[in-house]
CSV table of C-alpha atoms and ligand atoms in Angstrom, one decimal:
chain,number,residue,atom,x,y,z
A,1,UNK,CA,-111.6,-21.9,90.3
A,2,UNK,CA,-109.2,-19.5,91.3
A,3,UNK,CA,-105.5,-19.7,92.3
A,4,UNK,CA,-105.1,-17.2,94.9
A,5,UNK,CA,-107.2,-19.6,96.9
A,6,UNK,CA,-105.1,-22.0,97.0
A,7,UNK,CA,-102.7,-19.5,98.4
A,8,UNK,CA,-102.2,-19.1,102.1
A,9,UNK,CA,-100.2,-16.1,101.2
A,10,UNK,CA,-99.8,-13.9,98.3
A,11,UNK,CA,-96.3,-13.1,96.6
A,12,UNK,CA,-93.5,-11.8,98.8
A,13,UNK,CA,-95.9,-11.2,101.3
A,14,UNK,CA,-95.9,-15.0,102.2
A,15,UNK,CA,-92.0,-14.8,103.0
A,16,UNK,CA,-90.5,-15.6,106.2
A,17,UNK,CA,-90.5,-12.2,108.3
A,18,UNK,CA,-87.4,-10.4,108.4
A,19,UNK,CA,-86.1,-10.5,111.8
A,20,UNK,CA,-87.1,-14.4,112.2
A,21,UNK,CA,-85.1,-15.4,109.2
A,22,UNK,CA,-82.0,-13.4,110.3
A,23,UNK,CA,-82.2,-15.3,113.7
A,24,UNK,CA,-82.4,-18.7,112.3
A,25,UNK,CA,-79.5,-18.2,109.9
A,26,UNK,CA,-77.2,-16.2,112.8
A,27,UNK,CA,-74.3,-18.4,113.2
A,28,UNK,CA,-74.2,-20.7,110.2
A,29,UNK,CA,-71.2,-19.5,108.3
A,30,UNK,CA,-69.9,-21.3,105.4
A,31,UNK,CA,-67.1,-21.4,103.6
A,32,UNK,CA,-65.0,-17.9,103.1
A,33,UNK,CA,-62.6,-16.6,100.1
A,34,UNK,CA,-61.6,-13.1,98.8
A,35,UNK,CA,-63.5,-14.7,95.9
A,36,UNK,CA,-67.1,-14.6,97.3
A,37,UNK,CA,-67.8,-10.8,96.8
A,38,UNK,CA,-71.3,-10.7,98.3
A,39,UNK,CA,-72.3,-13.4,100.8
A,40,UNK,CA,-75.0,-13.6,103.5
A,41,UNK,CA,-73.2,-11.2,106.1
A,42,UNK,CA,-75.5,-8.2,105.2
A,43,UNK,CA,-78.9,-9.8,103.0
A,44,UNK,CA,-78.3,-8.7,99.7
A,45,UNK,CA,-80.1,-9.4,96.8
A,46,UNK,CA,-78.2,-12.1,95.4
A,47,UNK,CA,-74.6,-13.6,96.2
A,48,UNK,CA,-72.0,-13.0,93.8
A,49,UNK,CA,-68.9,-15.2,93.0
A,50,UNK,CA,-65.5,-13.6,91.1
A,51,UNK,CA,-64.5,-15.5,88.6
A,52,UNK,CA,-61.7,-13.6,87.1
A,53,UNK,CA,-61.2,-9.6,87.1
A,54,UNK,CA,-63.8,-9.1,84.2
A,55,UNK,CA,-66.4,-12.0,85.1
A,56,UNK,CA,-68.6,-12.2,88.0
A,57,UNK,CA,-71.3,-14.7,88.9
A,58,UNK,CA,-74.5,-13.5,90.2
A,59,UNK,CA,-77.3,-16.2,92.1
A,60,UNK,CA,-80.6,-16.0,93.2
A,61,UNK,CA,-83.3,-18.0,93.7
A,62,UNK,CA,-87.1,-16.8,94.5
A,63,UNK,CA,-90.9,-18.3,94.4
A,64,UNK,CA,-94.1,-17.9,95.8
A,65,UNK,CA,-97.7,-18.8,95.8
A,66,UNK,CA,-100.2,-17.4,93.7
A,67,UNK,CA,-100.3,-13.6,93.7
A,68,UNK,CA,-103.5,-13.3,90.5
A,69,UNK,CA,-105.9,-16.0,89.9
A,70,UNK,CA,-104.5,-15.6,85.7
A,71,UNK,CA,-102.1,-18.6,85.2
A,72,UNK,CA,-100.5,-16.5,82.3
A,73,UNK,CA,-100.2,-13.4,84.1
A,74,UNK,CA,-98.5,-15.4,87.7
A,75,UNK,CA,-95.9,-17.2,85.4
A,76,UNK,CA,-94.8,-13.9,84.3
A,77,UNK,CA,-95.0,-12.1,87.4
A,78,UNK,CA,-93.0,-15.1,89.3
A,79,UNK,CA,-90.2,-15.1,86.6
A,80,UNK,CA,-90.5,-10.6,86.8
A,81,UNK,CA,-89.2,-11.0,90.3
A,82,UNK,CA,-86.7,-14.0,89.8
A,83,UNK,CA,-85.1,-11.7,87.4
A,84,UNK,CA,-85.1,-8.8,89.7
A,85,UNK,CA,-82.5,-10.1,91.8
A,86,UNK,CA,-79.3,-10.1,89.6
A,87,UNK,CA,-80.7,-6.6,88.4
A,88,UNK,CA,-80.4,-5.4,91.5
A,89,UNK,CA,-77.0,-6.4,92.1
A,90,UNK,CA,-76.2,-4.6,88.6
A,91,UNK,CA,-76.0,-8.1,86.6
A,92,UNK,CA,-77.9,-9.1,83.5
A,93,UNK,CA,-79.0,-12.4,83.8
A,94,UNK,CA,-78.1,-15.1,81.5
A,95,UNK,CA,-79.8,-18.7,82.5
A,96,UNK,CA,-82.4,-19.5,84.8
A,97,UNK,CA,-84.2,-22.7,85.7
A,98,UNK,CA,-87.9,-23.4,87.1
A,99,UNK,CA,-88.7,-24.2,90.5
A,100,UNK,CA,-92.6,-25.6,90.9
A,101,UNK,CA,-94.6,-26.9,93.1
A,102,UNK,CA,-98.4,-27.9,92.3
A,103,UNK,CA,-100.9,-29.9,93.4
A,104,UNK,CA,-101.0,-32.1,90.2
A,105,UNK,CA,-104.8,-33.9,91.7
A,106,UNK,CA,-106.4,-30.7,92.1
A,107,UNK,CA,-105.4,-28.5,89.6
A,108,UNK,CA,-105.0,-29.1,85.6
A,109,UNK,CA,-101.8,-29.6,84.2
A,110,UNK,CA,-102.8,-27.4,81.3
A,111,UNK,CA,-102.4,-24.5,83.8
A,112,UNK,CA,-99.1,-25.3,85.1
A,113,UNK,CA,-98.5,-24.9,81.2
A,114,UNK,CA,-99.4,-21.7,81.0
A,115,UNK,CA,-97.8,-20.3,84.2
A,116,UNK,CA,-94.7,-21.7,82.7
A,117,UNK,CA,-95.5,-20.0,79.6
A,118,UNK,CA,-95.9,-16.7,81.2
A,119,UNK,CA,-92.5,-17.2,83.0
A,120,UNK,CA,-90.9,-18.2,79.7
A,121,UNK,CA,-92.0,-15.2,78.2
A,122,UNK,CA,-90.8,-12.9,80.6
A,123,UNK,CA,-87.6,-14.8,80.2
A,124,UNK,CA,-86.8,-14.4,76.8
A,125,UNK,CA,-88.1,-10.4,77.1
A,126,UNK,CA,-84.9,-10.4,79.5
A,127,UNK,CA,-82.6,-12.8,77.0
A,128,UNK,CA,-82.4,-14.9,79.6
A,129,UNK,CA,-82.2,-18.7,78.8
A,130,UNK,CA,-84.6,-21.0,80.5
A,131,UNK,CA,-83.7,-24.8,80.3
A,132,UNK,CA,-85.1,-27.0,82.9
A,133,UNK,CA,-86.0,-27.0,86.6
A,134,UNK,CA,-87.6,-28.6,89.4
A,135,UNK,CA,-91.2,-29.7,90.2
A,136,UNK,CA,-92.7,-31.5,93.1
A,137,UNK,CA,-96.2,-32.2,94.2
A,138,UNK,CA,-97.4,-29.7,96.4
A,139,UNK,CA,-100.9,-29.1,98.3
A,140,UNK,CA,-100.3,-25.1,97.8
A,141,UNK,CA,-98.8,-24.4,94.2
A,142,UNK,CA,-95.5,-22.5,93.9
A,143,UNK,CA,-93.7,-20.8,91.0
A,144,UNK,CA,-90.1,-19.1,90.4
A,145,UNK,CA,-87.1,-19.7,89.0
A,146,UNK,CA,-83.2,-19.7,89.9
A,147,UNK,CA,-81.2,-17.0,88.3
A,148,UNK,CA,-77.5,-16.9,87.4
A,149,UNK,CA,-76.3,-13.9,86.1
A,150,UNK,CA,-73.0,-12.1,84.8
A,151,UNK,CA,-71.9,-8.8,86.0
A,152,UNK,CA,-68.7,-6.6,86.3
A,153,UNK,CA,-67.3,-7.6,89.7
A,154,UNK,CA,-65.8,-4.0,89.6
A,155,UNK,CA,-69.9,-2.1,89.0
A,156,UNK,CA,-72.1,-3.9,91.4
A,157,UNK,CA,-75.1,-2.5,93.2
A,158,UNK,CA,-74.3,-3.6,96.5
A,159,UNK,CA,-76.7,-2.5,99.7
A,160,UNK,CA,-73.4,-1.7,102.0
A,161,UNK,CA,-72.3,1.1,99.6
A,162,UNK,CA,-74.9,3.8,100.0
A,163,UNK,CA,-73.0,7.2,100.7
A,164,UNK,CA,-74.4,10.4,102.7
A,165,UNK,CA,-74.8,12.9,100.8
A,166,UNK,CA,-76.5,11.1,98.0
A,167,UNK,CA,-80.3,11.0,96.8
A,168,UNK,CA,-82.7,7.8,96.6
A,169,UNK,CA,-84.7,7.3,93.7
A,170,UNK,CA,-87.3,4.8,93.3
A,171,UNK,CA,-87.8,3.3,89.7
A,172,UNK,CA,-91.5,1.7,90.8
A,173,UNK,CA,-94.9,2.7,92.6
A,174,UNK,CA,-95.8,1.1,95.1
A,175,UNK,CA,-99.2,-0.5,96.3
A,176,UNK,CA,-99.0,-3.9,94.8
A,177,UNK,CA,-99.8,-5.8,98.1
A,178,UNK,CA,-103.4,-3.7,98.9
A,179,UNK,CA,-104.1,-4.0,95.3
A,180,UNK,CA,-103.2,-7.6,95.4
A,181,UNK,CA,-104.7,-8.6,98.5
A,182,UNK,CA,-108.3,-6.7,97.3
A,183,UNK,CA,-107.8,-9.0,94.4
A,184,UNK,CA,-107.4,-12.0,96.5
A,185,UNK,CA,-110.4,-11.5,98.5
A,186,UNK,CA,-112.5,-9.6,96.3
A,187,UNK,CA,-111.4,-11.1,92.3
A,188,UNK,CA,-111.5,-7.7,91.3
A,189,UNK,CA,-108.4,-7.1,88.7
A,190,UNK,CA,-105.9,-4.5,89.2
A,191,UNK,CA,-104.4,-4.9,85.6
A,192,UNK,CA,-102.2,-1.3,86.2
A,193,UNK,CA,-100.5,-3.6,89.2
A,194,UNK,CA,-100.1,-6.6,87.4
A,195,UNK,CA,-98.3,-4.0,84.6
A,196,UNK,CA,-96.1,-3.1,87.6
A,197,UNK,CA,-95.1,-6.4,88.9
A,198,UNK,CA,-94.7,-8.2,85.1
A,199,UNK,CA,-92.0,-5.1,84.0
A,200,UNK,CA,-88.2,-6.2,84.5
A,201,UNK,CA,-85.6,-4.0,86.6
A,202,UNK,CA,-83.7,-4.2,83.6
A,203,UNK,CA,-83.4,-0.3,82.5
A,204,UNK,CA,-83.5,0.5,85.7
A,205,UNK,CA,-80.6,-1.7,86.2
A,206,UNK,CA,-78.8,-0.2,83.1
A,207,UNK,CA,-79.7,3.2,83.8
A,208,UNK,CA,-78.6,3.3,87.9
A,209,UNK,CA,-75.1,1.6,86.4
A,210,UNK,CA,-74.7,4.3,83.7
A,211,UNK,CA,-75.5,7.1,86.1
A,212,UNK,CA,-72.5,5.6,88.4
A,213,UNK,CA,-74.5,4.2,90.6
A,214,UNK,CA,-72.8,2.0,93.5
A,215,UNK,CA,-75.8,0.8,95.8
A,216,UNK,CA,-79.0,-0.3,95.1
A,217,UNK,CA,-81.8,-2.7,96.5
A,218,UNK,CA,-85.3,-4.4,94.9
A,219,UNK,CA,-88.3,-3.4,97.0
A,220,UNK,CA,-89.9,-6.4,97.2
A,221,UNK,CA,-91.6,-8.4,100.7
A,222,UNK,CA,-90.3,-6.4,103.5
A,223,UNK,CA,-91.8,-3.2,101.2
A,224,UNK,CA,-89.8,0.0,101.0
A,225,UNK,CA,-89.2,0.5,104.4
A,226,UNK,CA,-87.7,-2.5,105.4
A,227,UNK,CA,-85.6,-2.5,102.3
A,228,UNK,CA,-84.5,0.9,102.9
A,229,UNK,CA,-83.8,0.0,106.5
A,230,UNK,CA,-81.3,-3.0,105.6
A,231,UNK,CA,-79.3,-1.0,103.1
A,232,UNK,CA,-79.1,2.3,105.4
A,233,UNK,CA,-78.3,-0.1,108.7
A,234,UNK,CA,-75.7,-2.1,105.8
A,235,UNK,CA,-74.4,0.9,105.2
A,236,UNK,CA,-73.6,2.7,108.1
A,237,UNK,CA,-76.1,5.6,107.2
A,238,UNK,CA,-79.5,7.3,107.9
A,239,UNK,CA,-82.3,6.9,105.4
A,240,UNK,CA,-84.4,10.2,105.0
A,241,UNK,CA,-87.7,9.7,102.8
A,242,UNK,CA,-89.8,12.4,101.9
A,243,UNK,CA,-93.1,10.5,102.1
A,244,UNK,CA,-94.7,13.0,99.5
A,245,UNK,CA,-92.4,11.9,96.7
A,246,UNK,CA,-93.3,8.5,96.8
A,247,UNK,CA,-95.1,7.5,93.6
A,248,UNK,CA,-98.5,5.2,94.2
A,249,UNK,CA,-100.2,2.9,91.7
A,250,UNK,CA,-103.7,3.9,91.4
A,251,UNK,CA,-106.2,2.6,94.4
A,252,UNK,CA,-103.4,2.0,96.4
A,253,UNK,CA,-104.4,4.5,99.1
A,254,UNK,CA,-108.5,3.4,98.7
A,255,UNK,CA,-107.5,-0.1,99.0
A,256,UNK,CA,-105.8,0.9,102.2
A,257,UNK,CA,-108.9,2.7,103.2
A,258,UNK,CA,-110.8,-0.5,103.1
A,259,UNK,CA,-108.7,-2.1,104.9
A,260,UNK,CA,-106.7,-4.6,102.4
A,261,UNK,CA,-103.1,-4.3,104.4
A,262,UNK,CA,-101.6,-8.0,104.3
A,263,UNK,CA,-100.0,-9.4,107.8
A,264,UNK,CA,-96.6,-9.1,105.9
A,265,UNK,CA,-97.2,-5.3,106.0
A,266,UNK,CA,-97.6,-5.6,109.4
A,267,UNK,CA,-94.7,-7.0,110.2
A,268,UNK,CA,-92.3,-5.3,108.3
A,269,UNK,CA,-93.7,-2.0,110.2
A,270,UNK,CA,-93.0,-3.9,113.2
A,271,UNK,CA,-89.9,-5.0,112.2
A,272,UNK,CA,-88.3,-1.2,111.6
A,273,UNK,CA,-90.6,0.9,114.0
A,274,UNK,CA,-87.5,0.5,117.1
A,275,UNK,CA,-85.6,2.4,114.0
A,276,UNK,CA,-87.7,4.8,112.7
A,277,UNK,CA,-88.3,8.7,113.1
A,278,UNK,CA,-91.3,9.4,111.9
A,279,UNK,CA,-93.4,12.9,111.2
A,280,UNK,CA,-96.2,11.5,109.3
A,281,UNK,CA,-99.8,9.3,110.4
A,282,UNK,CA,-99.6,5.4,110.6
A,283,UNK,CA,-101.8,4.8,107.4
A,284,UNK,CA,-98.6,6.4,105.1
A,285,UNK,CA,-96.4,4.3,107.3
A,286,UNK,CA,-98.4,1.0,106.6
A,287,UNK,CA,-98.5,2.3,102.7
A,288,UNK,CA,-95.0,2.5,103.2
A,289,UNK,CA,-94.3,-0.7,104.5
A,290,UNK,CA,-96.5,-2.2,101.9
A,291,UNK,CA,-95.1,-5.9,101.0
A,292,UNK,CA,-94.0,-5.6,97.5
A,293,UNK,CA,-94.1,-8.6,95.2
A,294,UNK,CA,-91.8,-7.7,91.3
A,295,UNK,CA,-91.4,-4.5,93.0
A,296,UNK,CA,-89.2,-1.6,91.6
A,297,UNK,CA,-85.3,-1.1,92.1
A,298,UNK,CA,-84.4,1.1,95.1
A,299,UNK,CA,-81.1,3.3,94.0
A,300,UNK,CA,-78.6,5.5,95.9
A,301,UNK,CA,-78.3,8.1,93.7
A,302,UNK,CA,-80.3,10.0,90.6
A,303,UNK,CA,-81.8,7.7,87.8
A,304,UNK,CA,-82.7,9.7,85.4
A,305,UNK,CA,-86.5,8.9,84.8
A,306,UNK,CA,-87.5,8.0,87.6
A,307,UNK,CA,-88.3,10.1,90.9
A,308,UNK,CA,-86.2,11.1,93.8
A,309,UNK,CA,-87.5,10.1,97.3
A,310,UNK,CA,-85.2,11.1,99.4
A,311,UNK,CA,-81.6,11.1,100.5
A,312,UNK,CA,-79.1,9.6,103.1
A,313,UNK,CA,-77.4,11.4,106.3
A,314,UNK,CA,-74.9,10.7,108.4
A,315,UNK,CA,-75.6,7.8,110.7
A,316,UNK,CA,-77.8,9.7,113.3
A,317,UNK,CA,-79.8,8.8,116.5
A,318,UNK,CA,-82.0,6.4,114.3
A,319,UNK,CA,-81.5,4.7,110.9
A,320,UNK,CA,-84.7,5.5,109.1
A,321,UNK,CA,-86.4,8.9,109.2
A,322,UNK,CA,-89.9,9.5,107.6
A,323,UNK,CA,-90.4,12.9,106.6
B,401,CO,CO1,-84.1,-8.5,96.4
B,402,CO,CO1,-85.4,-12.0,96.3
């Protein structure tokens, strides 16, 4: 038995493509006040509510379907990339809650056990409180969590406050979708991925803040190009990525080679090729592009640690250029 086939997707690679979801919520606009700091208008990671001048909120919800056939390992994986949110907005998160859905006459409740143990540990790694949740039957099962967070209202990591001039520095490889897609069709185990997508955002977090950071963005299922493409178009920029700085996870690019590249991947090419100036082949592209799931924390500015990948421009004739 394994649970990525009971998946019709894997990880943020089964989300809603980008510029389908942006149509369907174009127009709905809810209530406004000074107080809402970060709201729908430009996709952030996770709104954020002032409470008073010291005390923000930060929430986020996110879940997906089996990513690894390990219980243990999804649980963690799941509650990894809940997490990530409210470190990408510069918060630290404080109480979270379960959201599941699992198909309770196929598959033995002693597994939903220990996906909920592997969330819980990742949990209390982050001193994060988990108390409760939501569960429904569900022919395809599901795992994440809602996140509330606290953060200074005054130090966010918003995606509309990237500045030209400054550097990009990724805190993550990528090529967790080939790996993970390989694994879904093949059951080979990738454990240096699942190692990427089970670590929390959280130095990074802490690091990007202490360095002064003021933008900042989790690559997760639009993959670093489409993430990079709604903070530069957020903030009134030009991405430049120098494609040879990128950092892979090992058998990324062979996994590529044989042809693992999930429909997600795809898509979020697709979705930023109208914007993009590109000098290098369309397998780096699609490697580029790559659907993230726990991915890493995508910062304007240097982290020390972690590698630079480029810079942002002045807005010029296109938002993203690949160099
Ligand atoms: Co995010
Ligand atoms: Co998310």
């Amino acid at each position: 038995m394994r649970l990525t086939s009971y998946a019709h997707g894997g990880g943020c690679a089964c989300k809603i493509p980008p510029g389908e979801l942006e149509e369907v919520v174009r127009g709905l606009v809810g209530l406004s006040s000074p107080d809402l700091l970060v709201g729908l208008d430009d996709g952030d990671d996770a709104a954020v509510y002032r409470v008073d001048d010291r005390t923000a909120i930060v929430a986020t919800a996110d879940f997906f379907t089996p990513v690894v056939d390990d219980a243990y390992d999804w649980g963690r994986i799941a509650a990894a990339n809940a997490l990530s949110d409210v470190y990408a907005m510069g918060g630290r998160p404080v109480l979270a809650v379960n959201l599941v859905g699992w198909p309770r006459d196929v598959l033995p409740k002693a597994l939903l056990t220990e996906v909920l143990r592997g969330g819980l540990d990742v949990a209390r790694e982050a001193g994060c409180h988990v108390a409760g949740g939501h569960s429904i039957d569900d022919p395809e099962p599901k795992y994440g969590m809602a996140v509330t967070g606290l953060a200074d209202p005054d130090r966010l990591l918003r995606n509309d406050s990237g500045t030209a001039g400054l550097p990009l520095t990724l805190t993550k490889p990528l090529g967790v979708g080939v790996l993970n897609n390989r694994h879904k069709s093949t059951g080979e185990v990738f454990p240096q991925a699942v190692a990427n997508m089970v670590a929390l955002n959280k130095d990074a977090s802490e690091r990007a803040l202490a360095a002064g950071a003021k933008a900042a963005t989790d690559v997760t299922g639009f993959g670093l190009l489409g993430h990079l493409y709604k903070l530069a178009r957020a903030s009134g920029v030009t991405a430049v990525l120098d494609a040879g700085a990128v950092p892979y996870l090992d058998g990324a690019r062979e996994a590529l080679r044989d042809g693992y590249v999930s429909g997600g991947t795809r898509r979020n090419l697709e979705w930023v090729a109208p914007h993009l100036l590109s000098r290098v082949d369309d397998d780096e592209l699609l490697l580029l592009a790559d659907a993230q799931t726990s991915g890493g924390l995508l910062v304007v500015g240097e982290v020390p640690g972690y590698p630079v990948i480029g810079h942002l421009e002045p807005r010029g004739s296109s938002v993203l250029q690949v160099r």
